[in-house]
Amino acid sequence: MIKREWIYGWLLLLPAMVFLFAFTHIPAITTLINSFYSTPRGRRPAKFLGVDNYERMLADPVFWKVLWNNLWFAIGTIPVSVGLAILMALWVNDRLAGRGFVRMAYFTPTVLPLIAVANIWLFFYTPGFGLFDQITGFLFGWSASNYLGNPETALNAVIVVTVWKEAGFFMIFYLAALQAIPVSLKEAAQIEGAGRWIIFWRITFPLLMPTTLFVSVNAVINSFRLVDHIFILTDGGPDNASSLLLFYIYETAFRFWETGYAATLTVALLVLLSLLAIGQFFFFDRKVHYK
Amino acid sequence: MTTASQETRCGKAIHLEGISKTWGGAVAVDGLTIDVPAGSFTALLGPSGCGKSTTLRMIAGLETTDSGAIRIGDENVTRKGCSERDLSMVFQSYALFPHLSVAENIVFGLKVRRVARERRDEKLKRVAALLGLSALLDRKPAQLSGGQQQRVALGRAIIAEKPVCLMDEPLSNLDAKLRHEMRLEIRALQQQLGFTMVYVTHDQVEAITMADQVVLLNKGKVEQAAAPRHLYERPSTPFAARFIGTPPMNLFPAEIFGVLSDASDLTLGVRPEALKFSSEGPIAGTVRAVEFLGADVLADCMVAGTGFQARLPAANMLAPGQSAQFSFSPEDLHVFDTASGRRRDDLQTEIGARLRA
């Protein structure tokens, strides 16, 4: 009898497990194994290298460059998009005329595919007749500029697009959280003499902490995960100035076909991401109030 | 607690002068004029939707008034924000800050006003001792029972010793036993600290047992404002007569009594507890149902198409279907003008005498 139930149990689990293993667990483990092997070529099978790939990675200046870029990218996108999301949520949570329209407008970037978004922004950034140059030329008489082609500004230009894309998505979470805070808490604080600023910092913001944790974990993962727009905007250039870790992994694996080394880079990315996620939970845990 | 009572400023009087509030065409509060004496306990009583909570929120400054003026003490506060009105408030949901500890909740207002730390701690200690919260100061609101949360809300309201305290149905989330305890406690606290209290409730028992003055509201207007005893003994309208007292007062159209067939414009009221069995009594009814209440029985009766209730000592054996006659003393008779709803004390003796004859 018990044996039969076991069979049923495993059969019920099977469909989900097949997909989970096929697309998540097996690739992850294969990647880890491949990272210790050389890239197989036509007649030459993969050869075990030990930690050679890792040594190569640590000595690779491009790796350090894209890692550094990624750090700047994270620092540039996360606080700004989270801050903007809170501001926008507070704004559309107020009673204002046409707030449904404003909410929709803020959320639109999330609905659009990043590739399409990047193409629109490509036009904005176009030297000479792009939107930004037209505006700055008209208002301040600035000469044409090449934001995407200049190593100084390329990464920042990509950051701006990412913030624009992400803030609206995070806003929806903050809006939901704001609406879950009872109005009477704000009223009680008002009666106790608190102004808008104090109400925000002492009441609203602490009560939004669980959302902030969730959003910032997502933002960190996104800052390593979102690279679609780089293909359109800069293709990682100039001189890897706007290349991010995942973009570099893609290039290594599918342009240079160095899959072994790409697997090593992927393992580095995964380790980095898990460390960040765990760290965030420990860092925030003391400060987050869960109901 | 002598130090506390010495420090407490006396309560301030509140005057509402013809205040109104409309919600998109629906009148919530309609030209309300109420006087709340300094240091008194005033209950705003009424059925749901009568505008009592809106009135309280207008006093607090959480709602604006469409017309009329609000004065607290000698000051016109109609256009002032709630932080400038120098009052405290207890919400129905308690509105405790869930991420702050009990101590932080109670001293929130003092912190906002930048009261020095030693002074804050000293006051906190006193309030916590007064409300029996000393052992719970480090807990979060979610770790407290309903009654304890209620005490924290009270603590937050009284720590700053404001001259006015507003309460919006503060006991409606508690069970019956706790509600009774808190009723006594809130009343004692108010008398001890001497602030002016405006207390909103839909529960007539709460209003009658706690308040110095009960303001009965109906459809956004004052039905009657009086001391509880006066409200019970001399209700000025049939609405007040039926809202105060359980079971409500019996109302009869005067013409069902043969001797009063000429007085068709009057309504007569007698409380169920004022009715007595009497073979010569003017009310001859049929018993429809009998409810046993312990010390009393409640007889549900019928006379000439009008239902009424009588509260009688349980010694009386009554059965449904039985006919019974009731009498009452003349001073227990309430006479109302049917059309205007006014009380007619001038007719009480005359009508009483005619019914006896």
XYZ file of C-alpha atoms in Angstrom, chain A residues 70-86 159-160 162-163 166-167 170 174 212-224 273 276 280 284:
42
model
C 28.553 46.555 -13.206
C 29.234 47.996 -9.766
C 28.783 51.523 -11.115
C 25.737 50.417 -13.024
C 24.210 49.020 -9.789
C 25.121 52.107 -7.766
C 23.729 54.315 -10.503
C 20.462 52.471 -11.055
C 19.336 51.022 -7.724
C 19.092 54.031 -5.377
C 17.788 56.310 -8.100
C 15.116 53.937 -9.391
C 13.996 52.953 -5.869
C 13.912 56.591 -4.782
C 12.018 57.622 -7.885
C 9.598 54.729 -7.383
C 8.789 55.921 -3.833
C 21.968 53.838 -16.627
C 19.419 56.530 -17.477
C 17.501 51.432 -17.067
C 16.218 53.793 -14.381
C 12.592 50.104 -13.816
C 11.218 52.920 -11.651
C 8.927 49.305 -8.606
C 5.245 50.787 -3.428
C 12.035 48.173 -0.042
C 13.764 44.882 0.742
C 11.861 43.057 -1.969
C 12.377 45.812 -4.515
C 16.065 46.229 -3.780
C 16.756 42.497 -4.054
C 15.010 42.635 -7.408
C 16.901 45.744 -8.403
C 20.244 44.130 -7.578
C 19.399 41.019 -9.566
C 18.144 43.172 -12.434
C 21.335 45.183 -12.480
C 23.162 41.947 -13.327
C 24.423 37.302 -6.837
C 24.424 39.921 -2.466
C 20.735 42.035 1.829
C 17.727 44.485 6.233
